[in-house]
Short mmCIF file of C-alpha atoms in Angstrom, two decimals:
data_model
loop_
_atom_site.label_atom_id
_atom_site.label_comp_id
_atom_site.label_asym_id
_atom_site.label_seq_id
_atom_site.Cartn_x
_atom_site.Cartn_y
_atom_site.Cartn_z
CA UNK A 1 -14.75 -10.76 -0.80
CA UNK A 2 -15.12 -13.37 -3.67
CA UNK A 3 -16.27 -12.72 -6.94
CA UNK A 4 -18.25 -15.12 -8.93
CA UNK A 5 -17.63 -14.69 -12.51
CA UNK A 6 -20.48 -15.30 -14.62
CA UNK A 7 -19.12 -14.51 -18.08
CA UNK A 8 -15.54 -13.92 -19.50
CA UNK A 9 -12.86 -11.68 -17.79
CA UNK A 10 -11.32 -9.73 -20.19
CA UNK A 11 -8.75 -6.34 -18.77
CA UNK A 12 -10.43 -3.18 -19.03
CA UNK A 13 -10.08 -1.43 -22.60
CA UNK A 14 -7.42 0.92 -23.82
CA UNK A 15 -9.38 4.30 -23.41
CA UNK A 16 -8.68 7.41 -25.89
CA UNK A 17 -8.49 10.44 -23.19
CA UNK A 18 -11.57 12.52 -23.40
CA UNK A 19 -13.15 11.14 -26.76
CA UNK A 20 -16.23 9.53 -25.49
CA UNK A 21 -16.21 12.04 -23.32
CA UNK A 22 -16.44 14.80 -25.60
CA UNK A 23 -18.82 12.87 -27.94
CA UNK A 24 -21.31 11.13 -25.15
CA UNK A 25 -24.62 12.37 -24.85
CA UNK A 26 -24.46 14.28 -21.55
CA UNK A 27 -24.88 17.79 -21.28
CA UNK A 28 -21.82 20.51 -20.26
CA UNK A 29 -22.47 20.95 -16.87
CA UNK A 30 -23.33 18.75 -13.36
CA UNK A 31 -25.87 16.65 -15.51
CA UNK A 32 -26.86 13.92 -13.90
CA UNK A 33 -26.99 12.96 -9.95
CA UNK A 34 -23.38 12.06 -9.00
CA UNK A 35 -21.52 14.67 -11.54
CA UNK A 36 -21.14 12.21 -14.89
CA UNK A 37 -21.37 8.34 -16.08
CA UNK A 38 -18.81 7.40 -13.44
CA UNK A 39 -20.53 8.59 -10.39
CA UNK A 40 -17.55 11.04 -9.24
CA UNK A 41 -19.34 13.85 -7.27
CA UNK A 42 -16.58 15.66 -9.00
CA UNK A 43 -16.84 18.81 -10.59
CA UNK A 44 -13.99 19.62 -13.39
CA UNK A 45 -14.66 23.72 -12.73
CA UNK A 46 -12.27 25.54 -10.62
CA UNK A 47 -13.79 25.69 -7.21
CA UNK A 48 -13.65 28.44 -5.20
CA UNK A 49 -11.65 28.76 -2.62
CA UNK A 50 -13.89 31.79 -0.83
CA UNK A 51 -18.12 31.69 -0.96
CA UNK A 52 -20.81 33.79 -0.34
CA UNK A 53 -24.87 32.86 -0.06
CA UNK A 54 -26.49 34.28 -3.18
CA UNK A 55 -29.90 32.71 -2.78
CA UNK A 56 -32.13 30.15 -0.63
CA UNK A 57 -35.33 28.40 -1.73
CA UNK A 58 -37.38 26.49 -0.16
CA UNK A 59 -39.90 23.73 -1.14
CA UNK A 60 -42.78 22.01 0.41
CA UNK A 61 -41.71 18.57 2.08
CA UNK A 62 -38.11 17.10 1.27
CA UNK A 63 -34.66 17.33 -1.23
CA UNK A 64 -33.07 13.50 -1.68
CA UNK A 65 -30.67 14.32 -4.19
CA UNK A 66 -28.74 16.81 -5.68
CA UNK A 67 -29.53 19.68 -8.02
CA UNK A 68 -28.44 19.00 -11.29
CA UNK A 69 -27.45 22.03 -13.74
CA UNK A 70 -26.84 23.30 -17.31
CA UNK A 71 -24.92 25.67 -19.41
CA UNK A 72 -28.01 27.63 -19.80
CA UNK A 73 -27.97 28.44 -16.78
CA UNK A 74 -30.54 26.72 -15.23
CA UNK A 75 -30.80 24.72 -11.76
CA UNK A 76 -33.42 21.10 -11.90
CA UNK A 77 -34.47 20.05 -8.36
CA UNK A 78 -36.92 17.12 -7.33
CA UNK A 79 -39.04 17.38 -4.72
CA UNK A 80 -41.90 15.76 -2.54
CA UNK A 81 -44.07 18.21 -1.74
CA UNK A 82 -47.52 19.36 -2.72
CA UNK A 83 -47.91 20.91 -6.66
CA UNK A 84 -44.83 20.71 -8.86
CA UNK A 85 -41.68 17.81 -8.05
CA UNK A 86 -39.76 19.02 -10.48
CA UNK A 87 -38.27 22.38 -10.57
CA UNK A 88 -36.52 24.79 -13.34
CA UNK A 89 -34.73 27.64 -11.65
CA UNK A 90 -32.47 29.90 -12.89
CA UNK A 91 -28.95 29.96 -11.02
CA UNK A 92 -28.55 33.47 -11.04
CA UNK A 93 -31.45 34.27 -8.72
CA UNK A 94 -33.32 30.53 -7.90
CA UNK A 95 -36.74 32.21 -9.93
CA UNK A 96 -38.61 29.60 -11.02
CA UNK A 97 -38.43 29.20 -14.70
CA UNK A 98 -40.72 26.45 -14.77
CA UNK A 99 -42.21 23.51 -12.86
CA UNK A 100 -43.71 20.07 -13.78
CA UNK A 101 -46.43 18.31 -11.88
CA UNK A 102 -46.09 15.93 -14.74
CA UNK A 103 -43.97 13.51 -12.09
CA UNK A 104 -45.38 12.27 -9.15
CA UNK A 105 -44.11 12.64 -5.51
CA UNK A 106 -41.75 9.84 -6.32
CA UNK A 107 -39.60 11.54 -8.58
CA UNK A 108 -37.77 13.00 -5.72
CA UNK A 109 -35.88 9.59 -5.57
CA UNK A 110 -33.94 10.84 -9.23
CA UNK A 111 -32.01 13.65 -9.59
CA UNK A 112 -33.15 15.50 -13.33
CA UNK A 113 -30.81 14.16 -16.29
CA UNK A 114 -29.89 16.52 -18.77
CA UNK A 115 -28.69 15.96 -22.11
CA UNK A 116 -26.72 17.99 -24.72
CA UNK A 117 -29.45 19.47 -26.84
CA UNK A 118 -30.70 20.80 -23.19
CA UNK A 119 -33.55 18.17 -23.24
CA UNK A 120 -34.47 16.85 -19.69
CA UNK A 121 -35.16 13.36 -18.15
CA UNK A 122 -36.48 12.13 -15.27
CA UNK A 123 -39.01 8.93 -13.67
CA UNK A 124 -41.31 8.69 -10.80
CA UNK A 125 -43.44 5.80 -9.71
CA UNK A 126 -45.14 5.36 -12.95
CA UNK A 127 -42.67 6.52 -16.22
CA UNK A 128 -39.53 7.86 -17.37
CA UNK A 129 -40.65 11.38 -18.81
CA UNK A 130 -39.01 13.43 -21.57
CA UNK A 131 -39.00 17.22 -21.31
CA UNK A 132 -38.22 19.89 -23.81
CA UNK A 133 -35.96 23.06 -22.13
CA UNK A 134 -39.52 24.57 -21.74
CA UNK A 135 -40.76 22.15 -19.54
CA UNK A 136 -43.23 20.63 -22.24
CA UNK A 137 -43.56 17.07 -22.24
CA UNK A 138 -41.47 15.15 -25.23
CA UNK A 139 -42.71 11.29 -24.34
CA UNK A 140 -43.80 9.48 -21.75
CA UNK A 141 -42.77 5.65 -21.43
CA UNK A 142 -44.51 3.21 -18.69
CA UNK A 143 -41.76 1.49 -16.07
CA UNK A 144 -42.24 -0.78 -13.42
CA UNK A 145 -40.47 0.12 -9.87
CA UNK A 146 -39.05 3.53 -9.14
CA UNK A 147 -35.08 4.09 -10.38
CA UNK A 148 -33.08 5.93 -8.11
CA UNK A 149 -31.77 8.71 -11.36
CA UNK A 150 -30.67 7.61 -14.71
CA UNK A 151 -27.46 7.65 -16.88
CA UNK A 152 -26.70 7.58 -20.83
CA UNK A 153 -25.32 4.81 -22.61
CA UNK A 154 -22.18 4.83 -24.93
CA UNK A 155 -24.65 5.77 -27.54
CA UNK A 156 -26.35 7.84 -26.08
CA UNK A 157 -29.51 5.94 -24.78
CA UNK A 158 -30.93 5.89 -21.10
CA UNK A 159 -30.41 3.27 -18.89
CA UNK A 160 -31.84 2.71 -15.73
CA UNK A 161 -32.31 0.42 -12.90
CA UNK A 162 -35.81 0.69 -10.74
CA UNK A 163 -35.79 -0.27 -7.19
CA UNK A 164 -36.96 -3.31 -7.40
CA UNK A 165 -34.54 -4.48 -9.87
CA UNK A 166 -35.89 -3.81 -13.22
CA UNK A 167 -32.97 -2.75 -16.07
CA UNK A 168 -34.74 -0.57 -18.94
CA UNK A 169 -33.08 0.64 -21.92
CA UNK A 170 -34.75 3.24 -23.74
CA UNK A 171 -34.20 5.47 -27.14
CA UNK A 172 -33.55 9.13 -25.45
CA UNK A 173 -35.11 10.33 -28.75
CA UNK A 174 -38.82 8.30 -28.57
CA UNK A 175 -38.83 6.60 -25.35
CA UNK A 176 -39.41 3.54 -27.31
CA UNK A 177 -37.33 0.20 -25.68
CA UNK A 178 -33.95 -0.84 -27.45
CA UNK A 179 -34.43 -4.05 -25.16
CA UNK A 180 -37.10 -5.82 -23.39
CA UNK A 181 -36.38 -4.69 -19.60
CA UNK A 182 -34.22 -7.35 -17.82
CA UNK A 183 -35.77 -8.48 -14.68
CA UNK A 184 -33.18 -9.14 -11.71
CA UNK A 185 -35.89 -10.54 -9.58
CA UNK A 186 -38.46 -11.95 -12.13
CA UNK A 187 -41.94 -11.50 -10.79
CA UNK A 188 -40.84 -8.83 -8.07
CA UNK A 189 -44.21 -7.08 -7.59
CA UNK A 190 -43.61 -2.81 -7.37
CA UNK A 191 -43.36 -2.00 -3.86
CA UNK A 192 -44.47 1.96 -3.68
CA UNK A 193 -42.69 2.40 0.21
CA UNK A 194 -39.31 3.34 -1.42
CA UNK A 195 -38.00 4.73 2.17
CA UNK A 196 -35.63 1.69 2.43
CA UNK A 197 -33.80 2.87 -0.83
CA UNK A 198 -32.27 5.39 1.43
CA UNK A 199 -30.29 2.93 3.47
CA UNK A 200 -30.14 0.10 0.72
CA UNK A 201 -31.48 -2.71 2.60
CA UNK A 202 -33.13 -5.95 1.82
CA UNK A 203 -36.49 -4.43 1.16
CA UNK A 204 -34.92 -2.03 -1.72
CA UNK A 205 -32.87 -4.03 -3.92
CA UNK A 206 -31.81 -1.63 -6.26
CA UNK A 207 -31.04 1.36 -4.13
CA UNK A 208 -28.62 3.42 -5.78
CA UNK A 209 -27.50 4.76 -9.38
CA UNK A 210 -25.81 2.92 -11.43
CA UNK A 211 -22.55 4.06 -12.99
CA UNK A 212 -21.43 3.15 -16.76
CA UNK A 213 -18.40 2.98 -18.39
CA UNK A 214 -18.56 5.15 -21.54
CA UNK A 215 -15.54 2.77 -23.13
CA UNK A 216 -16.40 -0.40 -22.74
CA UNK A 217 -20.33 -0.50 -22.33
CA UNK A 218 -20.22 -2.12 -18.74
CA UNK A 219 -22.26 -0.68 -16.12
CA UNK A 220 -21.96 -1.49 -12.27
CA UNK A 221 -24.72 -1.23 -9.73
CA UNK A 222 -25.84 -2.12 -5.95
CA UNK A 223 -27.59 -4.81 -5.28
CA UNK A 224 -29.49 -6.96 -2.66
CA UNK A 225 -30.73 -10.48 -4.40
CA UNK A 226 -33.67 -12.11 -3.33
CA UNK A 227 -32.92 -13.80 0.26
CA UNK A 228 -29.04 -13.37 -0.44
CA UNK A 229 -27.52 -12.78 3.23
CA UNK A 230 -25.81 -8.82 2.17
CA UNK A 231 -26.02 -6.62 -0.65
CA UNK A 232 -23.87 -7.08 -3.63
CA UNK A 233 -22.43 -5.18 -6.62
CA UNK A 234 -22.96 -6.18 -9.92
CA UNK A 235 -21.41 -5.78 -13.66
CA UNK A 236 -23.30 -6.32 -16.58
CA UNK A 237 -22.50 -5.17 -19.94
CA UNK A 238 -24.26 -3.56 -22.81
CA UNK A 239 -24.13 -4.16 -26.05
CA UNK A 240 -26.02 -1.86 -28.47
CA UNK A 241 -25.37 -3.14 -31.96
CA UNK A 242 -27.29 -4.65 -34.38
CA UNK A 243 -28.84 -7.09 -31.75
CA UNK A 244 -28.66 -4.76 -28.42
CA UNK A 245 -28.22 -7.09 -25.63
CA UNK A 246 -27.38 -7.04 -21.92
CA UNK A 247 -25.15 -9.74 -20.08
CA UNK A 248 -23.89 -10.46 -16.71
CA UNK A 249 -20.03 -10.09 -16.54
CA UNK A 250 -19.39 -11.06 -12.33
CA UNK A 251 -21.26 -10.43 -9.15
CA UNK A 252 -19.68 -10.06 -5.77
CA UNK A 253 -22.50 -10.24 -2.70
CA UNK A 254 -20.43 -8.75 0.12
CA UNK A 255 -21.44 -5.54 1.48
CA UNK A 256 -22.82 -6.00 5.04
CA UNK A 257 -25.80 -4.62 5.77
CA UNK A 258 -26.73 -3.30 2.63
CA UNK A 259 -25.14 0.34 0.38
CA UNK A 260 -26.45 3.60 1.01
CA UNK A 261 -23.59 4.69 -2.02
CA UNK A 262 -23.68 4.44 -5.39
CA UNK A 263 -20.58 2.74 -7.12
CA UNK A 264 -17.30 4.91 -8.60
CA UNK A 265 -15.29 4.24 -11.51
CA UNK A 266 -11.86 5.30 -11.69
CA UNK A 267 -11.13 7.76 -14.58
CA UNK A 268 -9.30 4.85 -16.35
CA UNK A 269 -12.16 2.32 -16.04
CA UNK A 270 -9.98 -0.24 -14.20
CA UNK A 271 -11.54 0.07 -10.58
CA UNK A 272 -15.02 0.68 -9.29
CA UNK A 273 -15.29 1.46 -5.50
CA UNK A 274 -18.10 1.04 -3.48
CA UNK A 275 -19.06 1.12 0.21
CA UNK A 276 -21.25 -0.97 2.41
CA UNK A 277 -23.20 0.06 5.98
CA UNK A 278 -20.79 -1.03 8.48
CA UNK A 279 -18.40 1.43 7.64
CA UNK A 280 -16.20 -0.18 4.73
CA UNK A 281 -15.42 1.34 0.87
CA UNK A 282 -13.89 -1.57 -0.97
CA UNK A 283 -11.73 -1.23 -4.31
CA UNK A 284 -12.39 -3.89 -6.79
CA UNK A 285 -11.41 -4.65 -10.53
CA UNK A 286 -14.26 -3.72 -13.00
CA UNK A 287 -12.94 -6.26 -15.62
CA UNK A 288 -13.32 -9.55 -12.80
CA UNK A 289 -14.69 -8.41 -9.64
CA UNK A 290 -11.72 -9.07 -7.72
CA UNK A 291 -10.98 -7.21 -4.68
CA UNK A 292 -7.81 -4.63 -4.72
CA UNK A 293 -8.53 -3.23 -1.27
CA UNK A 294 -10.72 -2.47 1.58
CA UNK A 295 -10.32 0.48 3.94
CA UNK A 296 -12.74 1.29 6.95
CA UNK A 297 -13.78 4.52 7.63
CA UNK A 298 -15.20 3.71 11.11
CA UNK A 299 -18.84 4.75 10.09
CA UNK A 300 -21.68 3.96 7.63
CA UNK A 301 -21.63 6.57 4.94
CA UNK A 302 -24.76 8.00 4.18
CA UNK A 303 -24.70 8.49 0.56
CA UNK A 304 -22.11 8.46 -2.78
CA UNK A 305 -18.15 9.09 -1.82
CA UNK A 306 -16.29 11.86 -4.42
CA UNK A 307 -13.76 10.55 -5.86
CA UNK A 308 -10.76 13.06 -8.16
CA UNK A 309 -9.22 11.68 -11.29
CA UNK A 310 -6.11 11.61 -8.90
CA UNK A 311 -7.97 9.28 -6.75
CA UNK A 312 -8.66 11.23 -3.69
CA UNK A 313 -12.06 9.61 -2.32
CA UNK A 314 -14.07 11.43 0.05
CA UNK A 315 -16.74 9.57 1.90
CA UNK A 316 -19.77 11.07 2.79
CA UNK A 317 -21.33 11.58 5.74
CA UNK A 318 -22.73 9.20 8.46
CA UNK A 319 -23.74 9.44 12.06
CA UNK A 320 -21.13 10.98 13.48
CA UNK A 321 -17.96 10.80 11.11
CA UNK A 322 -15.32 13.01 10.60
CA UNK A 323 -14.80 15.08 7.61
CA UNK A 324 -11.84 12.60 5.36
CA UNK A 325 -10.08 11.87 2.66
CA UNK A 326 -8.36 8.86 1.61
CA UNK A 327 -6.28 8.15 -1.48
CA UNK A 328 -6.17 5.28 -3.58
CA UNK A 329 -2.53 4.20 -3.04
CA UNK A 330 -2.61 0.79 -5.89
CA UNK A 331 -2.37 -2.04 -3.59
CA UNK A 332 -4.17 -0.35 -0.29
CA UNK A 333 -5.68 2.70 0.46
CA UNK A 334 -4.24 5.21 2.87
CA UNK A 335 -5.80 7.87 4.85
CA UNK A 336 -4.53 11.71 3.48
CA UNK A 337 -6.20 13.60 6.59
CA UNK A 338 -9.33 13.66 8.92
CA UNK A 339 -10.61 16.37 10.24
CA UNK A 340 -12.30 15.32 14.25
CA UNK A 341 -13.65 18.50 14.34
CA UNK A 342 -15.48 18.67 11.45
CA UNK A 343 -18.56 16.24 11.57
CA UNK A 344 -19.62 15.29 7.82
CA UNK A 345 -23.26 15.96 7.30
CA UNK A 346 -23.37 15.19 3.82
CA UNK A 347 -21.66 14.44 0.16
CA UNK A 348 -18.86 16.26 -0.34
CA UNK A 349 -18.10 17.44 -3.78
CA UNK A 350 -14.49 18.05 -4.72
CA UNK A 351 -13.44 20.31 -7.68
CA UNK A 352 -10.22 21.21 -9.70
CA UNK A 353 -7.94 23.48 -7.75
CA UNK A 354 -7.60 21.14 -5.03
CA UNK A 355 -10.51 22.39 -3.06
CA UNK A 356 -13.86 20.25 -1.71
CA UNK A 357 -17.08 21.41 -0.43
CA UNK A 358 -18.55 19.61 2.62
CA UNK A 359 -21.71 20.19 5.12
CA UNK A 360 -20.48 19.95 9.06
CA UNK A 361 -22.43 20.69 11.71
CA UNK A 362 -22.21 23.07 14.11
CA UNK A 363 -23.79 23.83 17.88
CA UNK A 364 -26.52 25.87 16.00
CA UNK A 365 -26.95 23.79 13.04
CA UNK A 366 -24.51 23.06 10.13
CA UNK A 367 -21.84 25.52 7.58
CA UNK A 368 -20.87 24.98 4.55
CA UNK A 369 -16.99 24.69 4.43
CA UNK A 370 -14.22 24.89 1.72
CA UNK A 371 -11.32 23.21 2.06
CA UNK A 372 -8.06 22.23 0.79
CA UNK A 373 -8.22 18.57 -0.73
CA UNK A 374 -4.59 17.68 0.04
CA UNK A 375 -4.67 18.98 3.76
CA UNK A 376 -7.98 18.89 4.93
CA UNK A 377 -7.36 22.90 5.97
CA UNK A 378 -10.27 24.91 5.99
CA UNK A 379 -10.25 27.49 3.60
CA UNK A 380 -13.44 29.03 3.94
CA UNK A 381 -17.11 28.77 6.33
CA UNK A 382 -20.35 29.70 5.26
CA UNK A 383 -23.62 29.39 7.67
CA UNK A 384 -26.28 27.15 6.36
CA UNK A 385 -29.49 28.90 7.71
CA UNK A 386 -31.97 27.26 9.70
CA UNK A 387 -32.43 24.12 10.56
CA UNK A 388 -31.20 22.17 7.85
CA UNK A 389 -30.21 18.62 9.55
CA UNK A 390 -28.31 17.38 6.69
CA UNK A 391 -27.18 17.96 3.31
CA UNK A 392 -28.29 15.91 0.54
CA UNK A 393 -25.96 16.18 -2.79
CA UNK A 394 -23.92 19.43 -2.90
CA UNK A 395 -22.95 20.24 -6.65
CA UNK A 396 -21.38 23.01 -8.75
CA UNK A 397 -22.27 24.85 -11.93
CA UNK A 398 -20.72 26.51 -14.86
CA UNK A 399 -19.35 29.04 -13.54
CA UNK A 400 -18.22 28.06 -9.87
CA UNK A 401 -21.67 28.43 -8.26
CA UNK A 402 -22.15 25.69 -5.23
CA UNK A 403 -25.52 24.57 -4.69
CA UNK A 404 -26.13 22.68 -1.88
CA UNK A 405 -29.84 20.84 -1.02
CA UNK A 406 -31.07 19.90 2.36
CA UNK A 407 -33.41 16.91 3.47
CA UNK A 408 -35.88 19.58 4.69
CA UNK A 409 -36.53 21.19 1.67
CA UNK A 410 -34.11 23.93 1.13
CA UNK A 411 -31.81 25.10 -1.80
CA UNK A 412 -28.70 27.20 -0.91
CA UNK A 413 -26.68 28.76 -3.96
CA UNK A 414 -23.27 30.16 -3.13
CA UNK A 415 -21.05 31.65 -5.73
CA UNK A 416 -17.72 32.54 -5.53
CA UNK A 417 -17.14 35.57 -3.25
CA UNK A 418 -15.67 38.63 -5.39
CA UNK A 419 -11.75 39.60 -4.49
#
């Protein structure tokens, strides 16, 4: 895997633990789709090591993404279905607190994004849309493409990337631009059959969220160029002084047959990891693009892997894959423990305590199970009524809840079992 370096190569920045952090604009809470700015899937709440169903929703037509939450309490899900696509529940119970039909049925490709002052943010085919915590609009600002979720900037604007490879920067306050939006593909017309962003092939270029570095100002995405034989990933970096800019750092086009996952950063900023569709997650060096490491899992993960600030990853789901974990070792990655009889059905979301939670099927459909990050031992099983296929983004809030979304529509909340 060769990188190309387009600009300089400096080593990743010395970064003061937990400042930007502390200080960045996202809210407390699983605020945006993967967890944080990095893309972990990780939740830094004490998971659970024993569940129990508290609620089930369900929507008209289909869940992509994970429900996002807050330290109001509140659960944001995006849907397809007829009436409202975006959702306001409250976690206790999954009431409705309010809904939007402000989005159209396209917003189910973003999860919500949810800043500190509780405000709310999410696009659809036609705008990125600003909502107050009572569901009235704030803004509205016109994109071109549809992004697959958003992130906030070092400080603390959005940044986005629409599918067909359109990079907007916008002022979370007004909507207004901070930066003409950089075209990937210049002239790429907006192709509304956003079905291949689920696989990230060819016809998708930009199929996946992007994740930023909250240090440095670099941000790394998937991407599949304009008659380029695979899909890529990409690092560009942001600069948002006096004269906001954005400039390509390297580019490395080797993922075979596209990326259904959206890239990691390590917890230090030195490594981003990313897989591709025939089965591989590749380590590489955020400051030059240079790969540390490959490791095959033996299937095509269907979606983002979790990855600890130890750096456990997790790969999600694919076909017929085990349940894993592998563990970033420096020079190589090594496989912890797999699980044969535990098919992966979805994202798995690891939390502090040492404990994941993963979707496997079962002969009547799939569970819910908890288990023990270092072993792989199952700690705990929960049935997933119905038929619920796969999982599509399991998170947790506040307070330990697990919610866990389902392609067909369905929102399961499971909170830690009492004694």
């Amino acid at each position: 895997m060769a990188a190309s370096l387009v600009a300089s190569t400096q080593q990743a920045a010395t970064r003061p633990v937990g400042h930007l952090e502390n200080l960045s604009a996202y809210g407390p809470g699983w605020s945006t789709a993967h967890a944080d700015a990095r893309n972990s899937d990780y939740s830094p709440v004490r998971g659970a090591k024993n569940l129990t169903q508290a609620w089930k929703r369900s929507f008209p037509g289909s869940i992509y993404l994970g429900a996002t939450n807050d330290a109001a309490g509140r659960v944001y899900v995006t849907t397809n279905g007829t009436g409202c696509h975006l959702h306001a529940l409250d976690m206790a119970t999954g009431n409705t607190v309010w809904c939007s039909g402000e989005v159209d049925e396209r917003a189910i490709a973003s999860s919500a994004l949810l800043d500190r002052e509780g405000h709310v943010y999410l696009a659809d085919g036609e705008a990125m849309h600003a909502f107050d915590a009572d569901g009235s609009v704030r803004w509205e600002t016109p994109i071109v493409g549809t992004p697959l979720s958003a992130q906030f900037t070092p400080a603390g604007n959005l940044i986005f990337i629409t599918h067909i490879g359109r990079v907007y920067v916008l002022d979370r306050a007004t909507g207004q631009p901070i930066l003409p939006p950089v075209e990937l593909i210049p002239g790429a017309p907006d192709n509304d059959d956003t079905r291949a962003c689920m696989r990230g092939t060819a016809e998708c270029p930009a199929a996946n969220t992007l994740a930023v570095d909250l240090a440095t100002g670099r941000f790394f995405f998937t991407f599949w160029d304009k008659g380029a034989p695979s899909a890529g990933i990409r690092a560009m970096q942001l600069d948002e002084g006096a004269a906001p800019a954005i400039r390509p750092l390297w580019t490395v086009e080797s993922l075979p047959g596209g990326s259904a996952t959206s890239p990691d950063l390590s917890v230090d900023g030195s490594r981003v990891y990313v897989g591709d569709n025939e089965g591989g997650i590749h380590a590489l060096a955020t400051a030059t693009g240079d790969r540390i490491w490959s490791h095959s899992t033996g299937y095509a993960a269907g979606g983002s892997p979790s990855l600890s600030p130890e750096g456990l990853i997790m790969p999600s789901g694919g076909g017929d894959g085990a349940l894993m974990a592998i563990r970033d070792m420096g020079d190589r990655a090594q496989q912890v423990w797999k699980k044969d009889g535990l098919t992966n059905r979805g994202i798995p979301t690891q939390a502090a305590g040492g404990v994941a939670y993963a979707t496997v099927s079962t002969a009547l459909g799939n569970d819910l199970v908890v288990v023990d990050t270092a072993t792989g031992a199952e700690l705990d099983r929960e049935r997933i009524p119905g038929l619920s296929i796969f999982s599509v983004g399991t998170t947790v809030g506040p307070d330990g809840t697990v919610l866990v979304p389902t392609i067909t529509g369905d929102l399961f909340a499971f909170r830690p079992a009492q004694g």
